[in-house]
XYZ file of C-alpha atoms in Angstrom:
334
model
C 84.079 83.620 91.146
C 85.550 87.116 91.106
C 84.081 87.949 94.504
C 85.862 84.946 96.032
C 89.287 86.024 94.721
C 90.257 88.116 97.808
C 89.373 85.166 100.072
C 91.477 82.833 97.924
C 94.414 85.221 98.143
C 94.118 85.399 101.932
C 93.980 81.604 102.204
C 97.005 81.314 99.938
C 99.033 83.769 101.979
C 97.995 81.992 105.188
C 99.252 78.713 103.701
C 102.564 80.396 102.865
C 102.799 81.643 106.443
C 102.713 78.077 107.705
C 105.918 77.099 105.874
C 108.137 79.722 107.536
C 110.535 78.733 110.260
C 108.760 78.983 113.599
C 111.823 79.014 115.839
C 115.553 79.418 115.670
C 118.622 81.103 117.086
C 120.027 84.490 116.094
C 123.853 84.600 115.967
C 124.259 88.334 116.558
C 128.031 88.547 117.076
C 128.441 90.131 113.630
C 125.496 92.516 113.889
C 125.558 93.720 117.514
C 128.535 96.064 117.865
C 129.945 97.140 121.216
C 128.943 100.756 121.784
C 131.544 103.389 122.637
C 131.998 107.153 122.263
C 135.064 109.420 122.465
C 133.242 111.769 124.850
C 133.807 110.302 128.355
C 130.447 111.521 129.684
C 128.535 110.149 126.704
C 130.527 106.913 126.783
C 129.663 106.354 130.441
C 125.945 106.680 129.676
C 126.316 104.537 126.563
C 127.568 101.567 128.559
C 124.064 101.158 129.985
C 123.012 99.823 126.587
C 125.818 97.339 125.988
C 125.223 93.641 126.518
C 127.067 90.526 125.318
C 126.443 89.601 121.653
C 125.412 86.094 122.646
C 123.150 84.085 120.329
C 119.541 84.057 121.491
C 116.537 81.821 120.736
C 113.300 83.044 119.193
C 109.865 81.660 118.422
C 107.260 82.828 115.917
C 103.616 81.913 115.377
C 101.308 83.034 112.562
C 98.330 84.909 114.007
C 96.577 86.624 111.085
C 96.570 87.006 107.325
C 95.172 89.739 105.119
C 95.307 90.363 101.405
C 98.300 92.698 101.793
C 100.189 91.306 104.775
C 100.765 88.502 107.274
C 101.070 88.893 111.040
C 103.219 86.818 113.390
C 103.651 86.795 117.154
C 107.381 86.772 117.938
C 109.076 86.144 121.281
C 112.691 86.181 122.414
C 114.458 86.733 125.757
C 115.195 90.280 126.834
C 118.866 91.076 127.458
C 117.685 92.664 130.731
C 116.289 91.029 133.851
C 113.315 92.441 135.738
C 111.632 91.940 139.088
C 108.368 91.290 137.211
C 109.096 87.980 135.490
C 106.750 88.682 132.571
C 109.086 91.464 131.429
C 111.939 89.042 130.829
C 110.438 87.842 127.542
C 110.101 90.319 124.693
C 106.801 90.053 122.828
C 106.564 91.503 119.342
C 104.220 91.527 116.354
C 105.776 91.065 112.926
C 103.912 92.441 109.898
C 105.218 91.043 106.623
C 104.181 91.986 103.074
C 102.034 89.149 101.715
C 103.972 89.077 98.462
C 107.431 90.492 99.160
C 109.675 91.276 96.222
C 113.277 92.308 96.633
C 114.643 92.557 100.143
C 113.354 95.739 101.765
C 114.208 97.850 104.804
C 113.082 96.309 108.076
C 111.533 98.649 110.624
C 111.045 98.581 114.394
C 107.749 100.184 115.476
C 107.316 101.688 118.966
C 103.871 102.544 120.324
C 102.381 105.388 122.348
C 101.994 105.498 126.141
C 98.492 104.033 126.502
C 99.442 100.439 125.729
C 96.551 99.612 123.393
C 98.834 99.125 120.330
C 96.150 100.661 118.098
C 98.548 103.255 116.696
C 101.480 100.853 116.310
C 99.330 98.286 114.481
C 97.972 100.929 112.136
C 101.526 102.001 111.297
C 102.717 98.407 110.833
C 99.775 97.514 108.579
C 100.413 100.521 106.363
C 104.134 99.846 106.164
C 103.679 96.144 105.382
C 101.164 97.052 102.683
C 103.821 99.393 101.258
C 106.360 96.551 101.173
C 108.154 97.297 104.468
C 108.470 94.427 107.002
C 107.633 95.940 110.403
C 108.214 94.639 113.932
C 106.206 96.126 116.808
C 108.365 95.711 119.914
C 106.327 95.851 123.108
C 107.906 97.720 126.001
C 108.496 96.152 129.418
C 105.235 96.245 131.445
C 103.133 96.444 128.263
C 100.793 93.773 126.894
C 101.995 90.249 127.668
C 104.982 91.748 129.500
C 102.861 92.662 132.535
C 101.495 90.396 135.259
C 97.890 89.332 134.685
C 95.324 91.423 136.528
C 97.533 94.502 136.912
C 96.846 97.761 135.112
C 99.496 99.800 133.359
C 98.598 102.847 135.464
C 99.030 101.019 138.773
C 102.208 99.373 137.532
C 103.859 102.744 136.956
C 102.278 104.774 139.769
C 102.965 102.034 142.326
C 106.668 102.051 141.393
C 107.315 105.102 139.193
C 110.953 104.134 138.684
C 109.569 101.374 136.449
C 108.770 103.948 133.769
C 112.405 105.039 133.634
C 113.510 101.396 133.773
C 111.164 100.587 130.887
C 112.606 103.348 128.705
C 116.166 102.115 129.167
C 115.151 98.473 128.845
C 113.229 99.083 125.636
C 116.376 100.373 123.943
C 118.205 97.158 124.843
C 115.248 95.127 123.535
C 115.170 97.165 120.322
C 118.873 96.527 119.752
C 118.256 92.790 120.046
C 115.142 93.073 117.868
C 117.282 94.675 115.148
C 119.523 91.595 115.209
C 116.430 89.433 114.671
C 115.155 91.627 111.834
C 118.516 91.463 110.087
C 118.111 87.666 109.871
C 114.698 87.680 108.182
C 114.629 86.619 104.515
C 112.545 89.590 103.308
C 114.732 92.190 105.092
C 117.836 93.857 103.695
C 120.153 93.583 106.736
C 121.936 96.789 105.722
C 118.719 98.819 105.888
C 117.195 98.846 109.360
C 114.927 101.703 110.393
C 112.605 102.771 113.181
C 109.360 104.641 113.615
C 108.015 105.686 117.005
C 105.022 107.775 118.026
C 104.794 109.957 121.159
C 106.452 107.918 123.950
C 107.588 105.541 121.211
C 109.098 108.488 119.362
C 111.019 109.618 122.435
C 112.368 106.126 123.084
C 112.967 105.706 119.361
C 115.070 108.877 119.347
C 117.137 107.380 122.156
C 117.543 104.065 120.319
C 118.689 105.607 117.036
C 121.136 107.868 118.875
C 122.592 104.894 120.725
C 122.754 102.315 117.895
C 124.094 103.443 114.487
C 122.436 100.546 112.626
C 119.179 102.514 112.382
C 119.656 104.469 109.178
C 116.122 105.686 108.303
C 114.074 106.846 111.254
C 110.754 108.642 111.635
C 110.092 110.242 115.019
C 106.477 111.354 115.453
C 105.529 113.678 118.342
C 108.965 113.192 119.891
C 111.068 115.533 121.988
C 114.152 115.664 124.153
C 114.481 115.943 127.936
C 111.972 113.141 128.677
C 112.012 113.915 132.402
C 110.721 117.417 131.654
C 107.990 115.870 129.483
C 107.074 113.401 132.243
C 106.992 116.242 134.776
C 104.686 118.517 132.795
C 102.547 116.248 130.589
C 98.962 115.807 131.829
C 99.084 112.085 130.953
C 101.866 111.361 133.469
C 100.638 113.462 136.394
C 100.116 110.422 138.627
C 103.690 109.224 138.108
C 105.049 112.724 138.748
C 103.049 113.084 141.975
C 104.310 109.727 143.228
C 107.907 110.690 142.415
C 107.469 113.907 144.391
C 106.173 111.882 147.346
C 109.394 109.864 147.146
C 111.455 113.050 147.398
C 112.294 113.607 143.741
C 112.468 117.045 142.183
C 112.621 117.775 138.484
C 116.310 118.647 138.681
C 117.238 115.601 140.752
C 115.425 113.254 138.386
C 116.915 114.973 135.351
C 120.419 114.596 136.791
C 119.880 110.896 137.483
C 118.314 110.217 134.075
C 120.853 111.551 131.593
C 121.279 108.048 130.155
C 117.641 108.016 128.945
C 117.736 111.465 127.331
C 118.342 111.267 123.557
C 119.901 114.735 123.753
C 122.816 113.191 125.667
C 123.716 111.182 122.554
C 122.677 113.744 119.941
C 126.103 114.145 118.337
C 126.060 110.456 117.377
C 123.108 111.001 115.008
C 123.348 111.645 111.276
C 120.567 114.223 110.701
C 120.019 112.984 107.136
C 118.766 109.704 108.605
C 115.966 111.283 110.666
C 112.555 112.751 109.852
C 110.691 114.454 112.698
C 106.920 114.985 112.532
C 105.380 117.192 115.209
C 102.252 119.127 116.180
C 102.529 122.903 116.506
C 99.933 123.069 119.313
C 101.142 120.046 121.306
C 100.626 120.452 125.071
C 102.111 117.040 125.943
C 105.440 117.164 124.116
C 106.033 120.892 124.231
C 107.629 122.840 121.417
C 110.706 123.481 123.564
C 111.239 119.717 123.941
C 110.878 119.132 120.213
C 113.268 121.951 119.314
C 115.810 120.776 121.899
C 115.865 117.332 120.267
C 115.953 118.841 116.767
C 118.977 120.979 117.669
C 120.781 118.096 119.409
C 120.255 115.855 116.359
C 121.792 118.407 114.003
C 118.539 119.921 112.717
C 117.113 117.012 110.704
C 114.119 117.393 108.396
C 111.051 118.340 110.416
C 107.389 118.694 109.465
C 104.947 120.650 111.620
C 101.209 120.016 111.483
C 98.638 122.567 112.746
C 97.304 120.287 115.466
C 97.621 119.124 119.045
C 99.035 115.876 120.429
C 95.829 113.977 119.655
C 94.218 115.986 116.864
C 97.269 115.292 114.690
C 95.490 111.988 114.027
C 93.436 113.927 111.455
C 96.582 114.054 109.333
C 97.320 110.312 109.420
C 96.416 109.912 105.706
C 99.289 112.284 104.906
C 101.743 111.202 107.610
C 101.854 107.454 106.924
C 102.748 107.652 103.206
C 105.366 110.309 103.971
C 106.902 108.115 106.667
C 106.906 105.021 104.443
C 108.558 106.886 101.586
C 111.272 108.181 103.915
C 111.992 104.638 105.125
C 112.112 103.315 101.564
C 114.577 106.051 100.592
C 117.303 104.329 102.621
C 120.267 103.589 100.322
C 120.691 99.959 99.332
C 124.372 99.898 100.276
C 126.829 101.692 102.519
């Protein structure tokens, strides 16, 4: 009988998953504030991320159950409109503790560049097991948000401006996702956080600098000046080469992309609400990019691991508990 207990627990949690609401409308007028900044230059860039606080519909379907957590597929309309119709619906994966106690911080999870969601799902599973409801928000052109039969590489190399469009659009999607999280019964609406890794960390840095609701944020392998990272990282060489064919230089692209650089909004960030985790031998997000973001964000807590951009995975057993504890340290009231 004892050996069947885990199976019984999984079946019980799956049954509980079936009684949740599977659709609804989020009234976000009270949670989605209009963004503004006293600095005229910053305020002009900030307006790119404003959109009307209209209510929006959502749907949710249970997809998996484990002993420690449940998984749901969530969809809602993006506040942006794209040429590729698949991008207009946000797809997300919601990881919920199987037996939630008191309301806990809700966290948005942003994945790395490759689009496999392996890293994001590992983070979300760990967080949900630690009692933290976690929502993986898929970027435009990723997963179900890309036309069938098209690769991510060809999507971005064919029209490299899409990568910049996706960065900006993800922030708008994340703002709307935060409104959804704040409505969930297991989430404390006053405690919304974010964790992003690599590209997800860069976009996450932008999101937390834009929207003050994110009050506990872990940025892994992140840096500032994303155009410089795109220009020099080996992973984005094809996009860079295509941009050069179109007549772009590093300086021209940097000038036209200030609204997607988290450094632009750095003074809006409370450094006590950020933990940075970086690799000392990273050749993708260079040390200069990390330090530029760290300075712009007011020198938040930062941990360096003796590793490269990929070999830092050896330290995952240390990084995930540290990140979860930082998220859980968010104050219960403001």
